[in-house]
Coordinates of C-alpha atoms in Angstrom, one line a residue:
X1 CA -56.4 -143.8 -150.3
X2 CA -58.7 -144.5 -147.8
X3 CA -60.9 -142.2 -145.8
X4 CA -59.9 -142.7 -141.9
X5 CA -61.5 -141.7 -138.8
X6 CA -60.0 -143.6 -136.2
X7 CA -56.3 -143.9 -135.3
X8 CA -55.1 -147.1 -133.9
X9 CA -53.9 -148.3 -130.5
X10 CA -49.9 -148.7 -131.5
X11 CA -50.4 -145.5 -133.3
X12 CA -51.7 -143.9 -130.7
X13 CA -49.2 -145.0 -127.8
X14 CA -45.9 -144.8 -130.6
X15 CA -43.6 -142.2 -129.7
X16 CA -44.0 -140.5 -133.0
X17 CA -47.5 -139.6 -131.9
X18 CA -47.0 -138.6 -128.5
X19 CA -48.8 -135.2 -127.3
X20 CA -47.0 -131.9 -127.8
X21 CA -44.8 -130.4 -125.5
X22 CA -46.9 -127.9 -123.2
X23 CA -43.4 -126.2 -122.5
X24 CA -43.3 -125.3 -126.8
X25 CA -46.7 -124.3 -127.2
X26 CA -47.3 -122.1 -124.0
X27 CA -45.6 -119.1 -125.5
X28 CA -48.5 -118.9 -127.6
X29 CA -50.8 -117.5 -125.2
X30 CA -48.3 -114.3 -124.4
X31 CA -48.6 -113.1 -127.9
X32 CA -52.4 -112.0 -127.9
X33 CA -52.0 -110.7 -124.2
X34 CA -48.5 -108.9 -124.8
X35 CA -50.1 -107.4 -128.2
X36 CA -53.4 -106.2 -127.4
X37 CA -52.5 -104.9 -123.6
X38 CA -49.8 -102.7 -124.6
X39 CA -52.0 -101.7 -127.3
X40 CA -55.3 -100.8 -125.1
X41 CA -52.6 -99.3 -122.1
X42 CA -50.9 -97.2 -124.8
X43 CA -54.0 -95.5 -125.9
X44 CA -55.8 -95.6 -122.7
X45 CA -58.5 -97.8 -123.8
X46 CA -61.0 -99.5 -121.7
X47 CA -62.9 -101.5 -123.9
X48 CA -65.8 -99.6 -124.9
X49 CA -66.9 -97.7 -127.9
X50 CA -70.0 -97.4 -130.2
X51 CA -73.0 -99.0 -129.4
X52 CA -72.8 -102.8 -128.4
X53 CA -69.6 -103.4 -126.0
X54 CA -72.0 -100.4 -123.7
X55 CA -74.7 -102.8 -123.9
X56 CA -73.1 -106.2 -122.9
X57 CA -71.3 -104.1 -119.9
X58 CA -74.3 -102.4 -118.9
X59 CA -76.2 -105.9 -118.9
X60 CA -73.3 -107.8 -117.3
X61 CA -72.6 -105.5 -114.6
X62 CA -75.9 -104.5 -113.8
X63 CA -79.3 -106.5 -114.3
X64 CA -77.4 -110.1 -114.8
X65 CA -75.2 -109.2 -112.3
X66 CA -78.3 -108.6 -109.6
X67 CA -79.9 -111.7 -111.1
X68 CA -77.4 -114.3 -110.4
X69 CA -77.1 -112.5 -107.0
X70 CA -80.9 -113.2 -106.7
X71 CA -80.2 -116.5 -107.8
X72 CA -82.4 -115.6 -110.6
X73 CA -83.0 -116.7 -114.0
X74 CA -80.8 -113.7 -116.6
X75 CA -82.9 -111.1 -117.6
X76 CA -84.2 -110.8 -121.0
X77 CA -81.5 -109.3 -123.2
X78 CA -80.6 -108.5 -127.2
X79 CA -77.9 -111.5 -127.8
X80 CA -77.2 -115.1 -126.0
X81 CA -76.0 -114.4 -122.1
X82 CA -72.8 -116.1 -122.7
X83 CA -70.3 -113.7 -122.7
X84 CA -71.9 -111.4 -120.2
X85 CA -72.1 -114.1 -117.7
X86 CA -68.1 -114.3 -118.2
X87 CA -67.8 -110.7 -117.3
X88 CA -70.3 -110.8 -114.2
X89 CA -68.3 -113.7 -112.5
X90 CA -64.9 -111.6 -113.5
X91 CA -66.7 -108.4 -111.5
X92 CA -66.8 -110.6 -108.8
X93 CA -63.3 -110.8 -108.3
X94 CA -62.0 -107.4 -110.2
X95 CA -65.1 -105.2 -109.2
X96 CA -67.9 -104.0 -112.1
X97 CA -65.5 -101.6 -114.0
X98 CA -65.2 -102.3 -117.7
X99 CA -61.7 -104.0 -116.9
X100 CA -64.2 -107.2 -116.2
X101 CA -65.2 -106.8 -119.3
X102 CA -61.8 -106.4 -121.2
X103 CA -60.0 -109.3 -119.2
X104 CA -62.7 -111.7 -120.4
X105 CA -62.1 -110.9 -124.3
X106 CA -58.2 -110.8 -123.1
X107 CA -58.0 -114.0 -121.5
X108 CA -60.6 -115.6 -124.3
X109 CA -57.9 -114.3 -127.2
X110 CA -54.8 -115.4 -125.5
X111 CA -56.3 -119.4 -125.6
X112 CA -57.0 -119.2 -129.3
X113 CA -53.9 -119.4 -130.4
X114 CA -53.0 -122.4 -127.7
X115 CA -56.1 -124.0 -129.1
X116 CA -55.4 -123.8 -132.1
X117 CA -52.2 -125.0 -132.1
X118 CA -53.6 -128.0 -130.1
X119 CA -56.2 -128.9 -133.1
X120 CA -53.6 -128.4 -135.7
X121 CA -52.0 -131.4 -133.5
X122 CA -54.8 -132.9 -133.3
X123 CA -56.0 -133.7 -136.8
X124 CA -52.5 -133.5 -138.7
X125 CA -49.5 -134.3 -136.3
X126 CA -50.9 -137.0 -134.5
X127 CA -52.4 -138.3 -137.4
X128 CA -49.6 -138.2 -140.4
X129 CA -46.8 -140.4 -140.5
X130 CA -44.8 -137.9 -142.3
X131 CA -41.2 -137.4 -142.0
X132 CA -39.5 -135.6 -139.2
X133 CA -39.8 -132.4 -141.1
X134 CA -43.4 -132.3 -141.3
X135 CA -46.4 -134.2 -139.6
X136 CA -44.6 -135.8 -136.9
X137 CA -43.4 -132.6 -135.3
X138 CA -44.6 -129.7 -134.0
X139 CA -44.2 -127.7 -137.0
X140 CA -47.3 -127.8 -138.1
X141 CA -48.7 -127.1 -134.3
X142 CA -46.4 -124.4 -133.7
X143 CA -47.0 -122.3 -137.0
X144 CA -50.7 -122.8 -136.6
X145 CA -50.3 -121.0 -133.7
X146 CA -48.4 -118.3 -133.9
X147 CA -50.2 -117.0 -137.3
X148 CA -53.4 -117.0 -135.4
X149 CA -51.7 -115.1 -132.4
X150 CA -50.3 -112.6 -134.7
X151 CA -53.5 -112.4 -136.5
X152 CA -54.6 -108.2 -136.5
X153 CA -58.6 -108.6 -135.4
X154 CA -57.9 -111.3 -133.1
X155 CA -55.7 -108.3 -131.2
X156 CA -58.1 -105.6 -131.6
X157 CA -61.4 -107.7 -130.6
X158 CA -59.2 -108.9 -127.4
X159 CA -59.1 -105.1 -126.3
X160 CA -63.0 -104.8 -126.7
X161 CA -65.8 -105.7 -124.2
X162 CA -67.5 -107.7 -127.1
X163 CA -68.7 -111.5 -127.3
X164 CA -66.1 -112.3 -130.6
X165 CA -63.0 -113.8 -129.2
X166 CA -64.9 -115.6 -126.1
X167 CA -66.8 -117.1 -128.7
X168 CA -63.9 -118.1 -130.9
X169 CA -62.3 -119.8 -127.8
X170 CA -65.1 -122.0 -127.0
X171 CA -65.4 -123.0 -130.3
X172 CA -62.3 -124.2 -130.7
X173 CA -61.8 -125.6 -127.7
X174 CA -64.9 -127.6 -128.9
X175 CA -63.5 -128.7 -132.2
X176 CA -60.2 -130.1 -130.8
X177 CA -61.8 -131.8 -128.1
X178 CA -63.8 -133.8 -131.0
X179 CA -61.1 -134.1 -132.8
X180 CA -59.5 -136.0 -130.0
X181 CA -62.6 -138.2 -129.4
X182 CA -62.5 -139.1 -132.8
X183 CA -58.8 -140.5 -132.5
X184 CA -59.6 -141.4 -128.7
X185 CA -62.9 -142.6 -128.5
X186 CA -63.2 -141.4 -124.7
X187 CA -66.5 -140.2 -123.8
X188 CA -65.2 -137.3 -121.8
X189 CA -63.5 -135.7 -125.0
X190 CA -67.1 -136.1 -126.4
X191 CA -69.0 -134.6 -123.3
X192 CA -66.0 -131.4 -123.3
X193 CA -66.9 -131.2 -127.0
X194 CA -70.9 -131.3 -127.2
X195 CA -70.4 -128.9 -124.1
X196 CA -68.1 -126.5 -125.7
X197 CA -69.5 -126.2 -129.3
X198 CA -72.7 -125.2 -127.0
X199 CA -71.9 -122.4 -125.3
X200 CA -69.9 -120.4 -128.4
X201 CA -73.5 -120.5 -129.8
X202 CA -74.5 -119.6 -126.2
X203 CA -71.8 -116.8 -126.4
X204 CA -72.1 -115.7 -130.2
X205 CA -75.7 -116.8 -132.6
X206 CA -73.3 -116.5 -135.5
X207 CA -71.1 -119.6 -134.5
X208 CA -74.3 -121.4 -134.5
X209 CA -73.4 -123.3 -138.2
X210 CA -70.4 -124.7 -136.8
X211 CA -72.6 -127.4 -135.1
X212 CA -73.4 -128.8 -138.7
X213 CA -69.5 -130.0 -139.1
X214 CA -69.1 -130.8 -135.8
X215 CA -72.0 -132.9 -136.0
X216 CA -71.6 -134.9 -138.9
X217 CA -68.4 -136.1 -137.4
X218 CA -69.4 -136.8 -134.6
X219 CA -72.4 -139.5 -136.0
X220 CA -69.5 -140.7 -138.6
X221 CA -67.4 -141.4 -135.4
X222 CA -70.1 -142.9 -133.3
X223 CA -71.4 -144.7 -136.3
X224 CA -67.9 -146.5 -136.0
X225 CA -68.4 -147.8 -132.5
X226 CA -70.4 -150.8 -131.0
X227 CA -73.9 -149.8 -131.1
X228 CA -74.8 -149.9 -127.5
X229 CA -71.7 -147.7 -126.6
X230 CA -72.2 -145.7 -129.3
X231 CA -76.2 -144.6 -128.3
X232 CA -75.0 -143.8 -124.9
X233 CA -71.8 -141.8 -125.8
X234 CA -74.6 -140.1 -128.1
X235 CA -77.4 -139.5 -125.5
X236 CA -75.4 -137.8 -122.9
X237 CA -73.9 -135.8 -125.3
X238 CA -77.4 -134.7 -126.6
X239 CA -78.5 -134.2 -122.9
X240 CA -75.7 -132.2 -122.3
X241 CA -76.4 -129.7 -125.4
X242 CA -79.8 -129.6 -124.3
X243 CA -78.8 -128.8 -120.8
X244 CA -76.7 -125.8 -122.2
X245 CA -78.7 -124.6 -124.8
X246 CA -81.5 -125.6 -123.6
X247 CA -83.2 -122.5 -121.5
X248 CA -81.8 -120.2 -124.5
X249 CA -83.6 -121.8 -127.3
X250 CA -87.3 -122.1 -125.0
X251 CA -86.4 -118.3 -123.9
X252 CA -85.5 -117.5 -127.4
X253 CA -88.8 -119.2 -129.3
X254 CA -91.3 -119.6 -126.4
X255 CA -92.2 -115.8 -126.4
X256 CA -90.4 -114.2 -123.8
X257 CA -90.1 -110.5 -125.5
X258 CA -86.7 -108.9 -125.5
X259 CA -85.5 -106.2 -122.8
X260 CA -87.7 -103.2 -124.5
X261 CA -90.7 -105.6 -125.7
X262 CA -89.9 -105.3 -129.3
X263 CA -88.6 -108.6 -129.9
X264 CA -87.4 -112.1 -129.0
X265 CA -85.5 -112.3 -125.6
X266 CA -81.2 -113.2 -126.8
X267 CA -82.5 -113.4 -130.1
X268 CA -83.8 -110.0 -130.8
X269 CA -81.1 -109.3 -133.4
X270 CA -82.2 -112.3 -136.0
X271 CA -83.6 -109.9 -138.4
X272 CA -79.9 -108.3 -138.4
X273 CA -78.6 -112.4 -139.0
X274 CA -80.9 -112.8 -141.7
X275 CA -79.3 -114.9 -144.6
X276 CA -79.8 -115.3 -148.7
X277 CA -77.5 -116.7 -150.3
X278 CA -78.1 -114.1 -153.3
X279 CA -76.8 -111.6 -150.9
X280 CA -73.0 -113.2 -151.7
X281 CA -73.2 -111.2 -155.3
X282 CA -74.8 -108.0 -154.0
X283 CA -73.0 -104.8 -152.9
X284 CA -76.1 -102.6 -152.3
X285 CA -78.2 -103.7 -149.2
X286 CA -81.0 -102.1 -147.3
X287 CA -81.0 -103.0 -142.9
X288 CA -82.5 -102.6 -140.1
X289 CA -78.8 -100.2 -140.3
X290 CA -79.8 -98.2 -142.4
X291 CA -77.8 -98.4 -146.5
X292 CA -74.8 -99.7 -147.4
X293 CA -73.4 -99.6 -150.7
X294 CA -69.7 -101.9 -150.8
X295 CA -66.9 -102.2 -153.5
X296 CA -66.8 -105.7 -153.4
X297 CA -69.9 -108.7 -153.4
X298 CA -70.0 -109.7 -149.7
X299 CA -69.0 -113.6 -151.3
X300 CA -65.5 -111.7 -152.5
X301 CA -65.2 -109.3 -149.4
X302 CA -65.2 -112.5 -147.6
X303 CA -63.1 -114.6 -149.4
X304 CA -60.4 -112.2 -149.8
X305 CA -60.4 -111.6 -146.5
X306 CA -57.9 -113.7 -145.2
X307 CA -55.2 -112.3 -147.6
X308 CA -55.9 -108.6 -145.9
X309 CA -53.1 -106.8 -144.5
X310 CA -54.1 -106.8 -140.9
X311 CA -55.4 -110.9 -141.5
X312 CA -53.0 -113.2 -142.8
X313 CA -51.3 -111.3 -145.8
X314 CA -51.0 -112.3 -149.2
X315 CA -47.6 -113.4 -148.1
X316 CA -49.3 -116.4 -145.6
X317 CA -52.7 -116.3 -147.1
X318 CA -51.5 -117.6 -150.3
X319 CA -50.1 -121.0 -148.2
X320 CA -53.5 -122.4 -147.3
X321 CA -54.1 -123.2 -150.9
X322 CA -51.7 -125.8 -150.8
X323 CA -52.2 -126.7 -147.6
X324 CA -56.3 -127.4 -148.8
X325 CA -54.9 -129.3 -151.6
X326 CA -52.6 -131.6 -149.2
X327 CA -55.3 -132.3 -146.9
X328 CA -57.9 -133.2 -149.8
X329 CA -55.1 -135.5 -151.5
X330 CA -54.8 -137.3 -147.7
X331 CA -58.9 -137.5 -147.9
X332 CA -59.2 -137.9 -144.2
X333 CA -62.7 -137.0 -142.9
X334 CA -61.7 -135.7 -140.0
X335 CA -59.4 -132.5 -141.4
X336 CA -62.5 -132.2 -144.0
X337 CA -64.9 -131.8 -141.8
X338 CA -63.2 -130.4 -138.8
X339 CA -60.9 -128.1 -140.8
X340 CA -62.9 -127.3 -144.4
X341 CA -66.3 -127.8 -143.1
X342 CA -65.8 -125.2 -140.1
X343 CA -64.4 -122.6 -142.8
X344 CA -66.8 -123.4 -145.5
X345 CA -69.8 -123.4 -143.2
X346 CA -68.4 -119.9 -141.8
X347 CA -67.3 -118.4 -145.5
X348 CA -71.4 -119.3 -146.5
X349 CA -72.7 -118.1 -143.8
X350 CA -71.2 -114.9 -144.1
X351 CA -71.4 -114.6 -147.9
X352 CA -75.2 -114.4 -147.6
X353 CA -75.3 -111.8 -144.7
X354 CA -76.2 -108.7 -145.9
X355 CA -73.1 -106.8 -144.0
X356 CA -69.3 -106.4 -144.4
X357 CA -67.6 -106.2 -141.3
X358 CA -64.3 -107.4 -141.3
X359 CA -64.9 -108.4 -137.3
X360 CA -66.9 -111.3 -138.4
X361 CA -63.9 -113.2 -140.1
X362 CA -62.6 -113.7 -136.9
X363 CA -64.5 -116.9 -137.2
X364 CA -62.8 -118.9 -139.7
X365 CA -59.3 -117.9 -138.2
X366 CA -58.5 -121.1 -136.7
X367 CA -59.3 -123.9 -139.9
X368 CA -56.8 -120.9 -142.0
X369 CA -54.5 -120.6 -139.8
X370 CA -53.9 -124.0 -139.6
X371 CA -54.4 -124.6 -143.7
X372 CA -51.5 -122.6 -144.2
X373 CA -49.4 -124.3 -141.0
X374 CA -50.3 -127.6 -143.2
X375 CA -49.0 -125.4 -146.7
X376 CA -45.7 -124.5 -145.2
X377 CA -45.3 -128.1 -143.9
X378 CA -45.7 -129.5 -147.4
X379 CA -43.3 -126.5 -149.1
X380 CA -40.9 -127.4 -146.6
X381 CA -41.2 -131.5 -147.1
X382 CA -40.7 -131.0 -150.7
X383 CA -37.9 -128.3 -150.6
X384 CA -34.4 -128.9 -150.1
X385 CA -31.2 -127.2 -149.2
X386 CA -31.7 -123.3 -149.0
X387 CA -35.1 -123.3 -149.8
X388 CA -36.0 -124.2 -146.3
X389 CA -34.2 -121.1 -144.9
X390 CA -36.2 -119.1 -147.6
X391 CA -39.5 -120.5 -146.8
X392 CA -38.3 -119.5 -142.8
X393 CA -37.4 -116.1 -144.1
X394 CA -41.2 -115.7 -145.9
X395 CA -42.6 -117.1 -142.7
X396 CA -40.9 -114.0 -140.7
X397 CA -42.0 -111.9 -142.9
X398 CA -44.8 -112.5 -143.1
X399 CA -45.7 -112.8 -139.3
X400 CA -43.8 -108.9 -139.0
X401 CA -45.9 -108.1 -141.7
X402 CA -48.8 -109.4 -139.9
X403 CA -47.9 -107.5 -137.1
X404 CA -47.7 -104.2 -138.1
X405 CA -51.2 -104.5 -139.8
X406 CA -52.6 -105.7 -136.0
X407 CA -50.8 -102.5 -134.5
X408 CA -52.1 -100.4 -137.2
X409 CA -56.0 -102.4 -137.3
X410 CA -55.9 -101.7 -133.1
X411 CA -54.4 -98.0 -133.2
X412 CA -56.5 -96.4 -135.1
X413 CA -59.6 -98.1 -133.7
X414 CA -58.8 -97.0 -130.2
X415 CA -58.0 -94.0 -131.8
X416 CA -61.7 -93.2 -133.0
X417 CA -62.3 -94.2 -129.8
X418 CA -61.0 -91.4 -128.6
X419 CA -62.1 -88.6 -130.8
X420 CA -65.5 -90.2 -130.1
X421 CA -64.5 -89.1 -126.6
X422 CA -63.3 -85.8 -127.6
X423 CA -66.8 -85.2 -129.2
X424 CA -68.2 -85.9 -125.9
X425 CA -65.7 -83.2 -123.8
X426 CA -66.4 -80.8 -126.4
X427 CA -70.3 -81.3 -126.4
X428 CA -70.4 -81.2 -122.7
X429 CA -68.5 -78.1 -122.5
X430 CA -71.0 -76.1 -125.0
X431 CA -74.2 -77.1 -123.3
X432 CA -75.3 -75.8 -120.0
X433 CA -75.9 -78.3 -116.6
X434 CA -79.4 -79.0 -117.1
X435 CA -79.6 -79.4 -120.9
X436 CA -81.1 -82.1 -122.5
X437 CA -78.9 -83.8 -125.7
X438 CA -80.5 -86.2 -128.2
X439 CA -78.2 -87.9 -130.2
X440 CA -77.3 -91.3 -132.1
X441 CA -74.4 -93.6 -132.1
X442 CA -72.9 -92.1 -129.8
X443 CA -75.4 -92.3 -127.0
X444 CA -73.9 -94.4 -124.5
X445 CA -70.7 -93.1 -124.4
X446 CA -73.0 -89.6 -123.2
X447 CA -74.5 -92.1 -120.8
X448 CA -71.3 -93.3 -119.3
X449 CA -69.2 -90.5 -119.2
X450 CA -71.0 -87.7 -118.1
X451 CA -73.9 -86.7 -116.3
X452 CA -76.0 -85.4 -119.4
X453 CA -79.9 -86.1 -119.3
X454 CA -79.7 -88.5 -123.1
X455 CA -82.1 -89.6 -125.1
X456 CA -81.3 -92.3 -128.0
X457 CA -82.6 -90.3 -131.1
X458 CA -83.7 -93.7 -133.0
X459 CA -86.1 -94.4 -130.9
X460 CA -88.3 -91.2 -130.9
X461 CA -91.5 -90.6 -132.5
X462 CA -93.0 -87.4 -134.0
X463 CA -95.0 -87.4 -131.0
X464 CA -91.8 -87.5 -128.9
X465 CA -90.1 -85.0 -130.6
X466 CA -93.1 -82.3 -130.2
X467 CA -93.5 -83.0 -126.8
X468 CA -89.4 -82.3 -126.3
X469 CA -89.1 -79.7 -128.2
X470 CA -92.1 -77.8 -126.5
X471 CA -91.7 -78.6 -122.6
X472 CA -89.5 -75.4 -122.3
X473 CA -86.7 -77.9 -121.3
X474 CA -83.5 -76.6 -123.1
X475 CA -82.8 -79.2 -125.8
X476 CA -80.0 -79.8 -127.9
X477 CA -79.2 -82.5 -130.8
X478 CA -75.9 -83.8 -131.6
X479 CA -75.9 -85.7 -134.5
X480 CA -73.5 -86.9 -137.6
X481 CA -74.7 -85.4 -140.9
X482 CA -73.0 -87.2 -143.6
X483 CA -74.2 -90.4 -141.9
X484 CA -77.7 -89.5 -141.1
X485 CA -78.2 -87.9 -144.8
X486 CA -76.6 -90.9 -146.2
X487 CA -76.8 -94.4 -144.8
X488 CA -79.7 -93.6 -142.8
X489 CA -82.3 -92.0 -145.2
X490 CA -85.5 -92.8 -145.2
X491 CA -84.9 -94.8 -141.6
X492 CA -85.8 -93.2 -138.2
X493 CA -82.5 -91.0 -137.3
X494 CA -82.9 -88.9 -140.9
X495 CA -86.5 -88.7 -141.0
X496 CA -86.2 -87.6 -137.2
X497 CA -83.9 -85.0 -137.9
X498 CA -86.0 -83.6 -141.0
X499 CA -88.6 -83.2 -138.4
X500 CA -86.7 -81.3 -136.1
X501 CA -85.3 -79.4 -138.8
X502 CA -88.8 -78.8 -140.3
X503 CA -91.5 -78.3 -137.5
X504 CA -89.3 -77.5 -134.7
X505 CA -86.6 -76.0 -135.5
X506 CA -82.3 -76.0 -135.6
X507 CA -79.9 -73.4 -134.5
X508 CA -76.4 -74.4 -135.5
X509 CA -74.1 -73.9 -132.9
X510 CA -70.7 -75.4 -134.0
X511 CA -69.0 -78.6 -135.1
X512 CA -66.7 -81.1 -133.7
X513 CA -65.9 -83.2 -137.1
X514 CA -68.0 -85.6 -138.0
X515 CA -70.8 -84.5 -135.6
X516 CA -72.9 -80.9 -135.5
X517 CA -74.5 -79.5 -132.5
X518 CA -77.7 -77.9 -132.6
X519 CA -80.2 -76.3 -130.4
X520 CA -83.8 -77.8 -130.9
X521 CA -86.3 -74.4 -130.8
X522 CA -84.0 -72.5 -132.5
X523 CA -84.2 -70.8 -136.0
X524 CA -83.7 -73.2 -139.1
X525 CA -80.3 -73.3 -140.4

């Protein structure tokens, strides 16, 4: 069969391929909201916890937010503006509490599923002249979308003040808009596309590989058009990446030092990004993070991801093999490279990282999502009779089952949210007004929610530490042992702490699991 790129004019106006029904595939956007609100309300959660959601507020409420007021370029900062610029216009309207923050990632996750369901129309329904069962309805569309809305991270990382599902959105957004210009031909499609693809690598440096799909099919597409049309479609969507991207990359590479001086301005985390692809059969890695030793090879933590409890299941997972198998038997270029290239591009990009975070898969939840719509679409074009109502039954299943892992994925991280916050009320209540508290990891939540002079352990030297622990200020230290002992030996925190420990001074003065509270000055314990 032949590879095709370009749908016809009769098969584009036939009823057959006629755009979905806004009225079917709206619902989609209620599950994300309806899930992760209750979710955040239920435990009280306003979006914030470790390290990096406190610094994309901070920096979105405060020096971005006095920037654009200034009509200023944005301040340096650690990753791509993107997202905070989201949250800074939301304050605008909502005020600078972190519920700016949290309707962003909200709003962000509830048009993933939408969008996704809109590709999956894109590149198999409008496309397949299938029977009624299959391509030419919105099957496919419809489960595409509802197993990413049901999707467990997609949920938690819509309660977080983090750049993930804003990101995600653009991307895909991105993707079907090319997807459309491919069938199309129309140059805004291409303009909303170039545009889009841009700014989730404004929003998130990780979705940056996505452009290498996305741009192959766009020169196979343009390649397909009358020359002269074709070089202009292409300029102005070059101009308009370089218009987006365009101050980022010169801020990024030109030498503008980051927001403390000790590295690039939205680009200071590329040692953390750093990529071998040997790294996809290692489970013992050494970061800027301090050690990690994993169960798994990253290549097999990632590519058993999908099949997770709180991802797609075993149940669903196991569809998008046969779904893979349909679309490479159709050989169309556009599911290949839209659909395979944007999870294979993800999958390798993430197999050579040198951390396992099961956040990062939220990446490659789209192209899955809709692999297995495509695998239940060709179970249920070659089953007959009562089969159908069982393949229905194993899709209910498995969306409950998907479900209950979201709930349980999102509980019980808002829940160490709060015993992070517990530690915090406890601390406060041991120490006395004026006391100084060093600490790590949990630093900014000290910042935020009390009035505690803090100072980010990482960061101190042994000159530091000797001038603290001898100004007659009352000090304390606050740290978790188990952690510092384990996956940061031989890195600042642990070597700080052995300092402390050794020159100084520790007086143990009680415990609030994981972390111990000490007073600097005091005798060794």
């Amino acid at each position: 069969m032949s590879t095709k790129i370009l749908a016809t004019p009769a098969a584009i106006t036939s009823p057959q391929h006629r755009a979905p029904s806004w009225l079917l595939l709206l619902p989609l956007v209620l599950v994300v909201p309806l899930a992760a609100g209750l979710l955040a309300l239920w435990g009280n959660f306003d979006g914030l916890y470790g390290q990096d959601p406190y610094a994309y507020y901070n920096y979105a409420v405060g020096p971005l937010r006095q920037s654009l007021l200034r009509l200023e370029a944005p301040p340096p900062f650690y990753w791509p503006p993107g997202y905070s610029l989201l949250v800074t216009l939301v304050s605008f309207v909502v005020g600078t509490g972190p519920l700016a923050g949290q309707l962003v990632s909200l709003l962000c996750g509830a048009l993933v599923p939408l969008l996704t369901a809109l590709l999956a129309h894109e590149v198999w329904s409008a496309r397949q002249p299938f029977s009624a069962g299959t391509g030419n309805s919105l099957f496919v569309p419809l489960v595409a979308g509802l197993v990413a809305a049901f999707h467990g991270q997609l949920w938690q990382s819509s309660t977080i003040i983090m750049s993930d599902t804003a990101g995600l959105a653009a991307a895909t957004l991105g993707i079907w808009a090319l997807a459309r210009y491919g069938r199309l031909g129309t140059l805004r499609w291409l303009l909303l596309a170039a545009g889009a693809v841009a700014y989730s690598v404004l929003v998130r440096w990780p979705l940056a590989p996505l452009a290498l799909p996305a741009a192959a099919y766009a020169l196979v597409v343009l390649s397909r058009q009358e020359r002269r049309r074709a070089l202009a479609h292409g300029v102005a969507a070059a101009l308009l990446v370089g218009l987006v991207l365009g101050p980022l990359l010169f801020a990024t590479f030109a030498g503008v030092r980051g927001p403390n001086g000790d590295g690039r301005a939205f680009g200071s985390s590329f040692e953390v990004f750093s990529w071998n692809p040997l790294n996809a059969l290692r489970r013992d890695f050494v970061t800027l993070e301090g050690y990690y030793h994993y169960k798994l090879p990253v290549g097999l933590y990632y590519a058993i991801a999908p099949a997770r409890s709180f991802a797609f299941t075993p149940l669903l997972a196991a569809f998008a093999l046969p779904g893979l198998y349909t679309l490479a038997r159709r050989r169309t270029l556009q599911s290949l490279l839209l659909l395979v290239g944007w999870a294979g591009v993800i999958y390798l990009f993430l197999a050579g990282f040198a951390y396992q975070n099961f956040r990062y898969t939220l990446a490659y939840v789209p192209p899955i999502a809709i692999l297995i719509a495509i695998g239940f679409a060709t179970a249920r074009e070659a089953a007959r009779g009562r089969a159908n109502g069982l393949l229905a039954l194993v899709l209910v299943a498995g969306l409950a089952w998907m479900a209950v892992g979201g709930v349980e994925l999102t509980r019980d991280f808002i829940e160490r949210k709060q015993l992070d916050l517990a530690a915090v009320r406890w601390t406060e209540s041991q120490l006395p007004p004026d006391a100084r508290l060093l600490t790590f990891g949990i630093t900014l939540a000290f910042e935020h929610y009390t009035a505690l002079e803090t100072v980010e352990f990482y960061n101190l030297t042994a000159d530091d530490l000797a001038r603290l622990a001898s100004d007659g200020h009352p000090t304390f230290l606050l740290l978790e042992l188990d952690s510092i002992e384990q996956q940061w030996r031989d890195r600042p925190p642990s070597e700080n702490y052995h300092w402390l420990r050794d020159n100084a001074g520790l007086e143990a003065l009680g415990q609030h699991a994981p972390y111990t509270l000490f007073r600097v000055g005091g005798a060794t314990p």
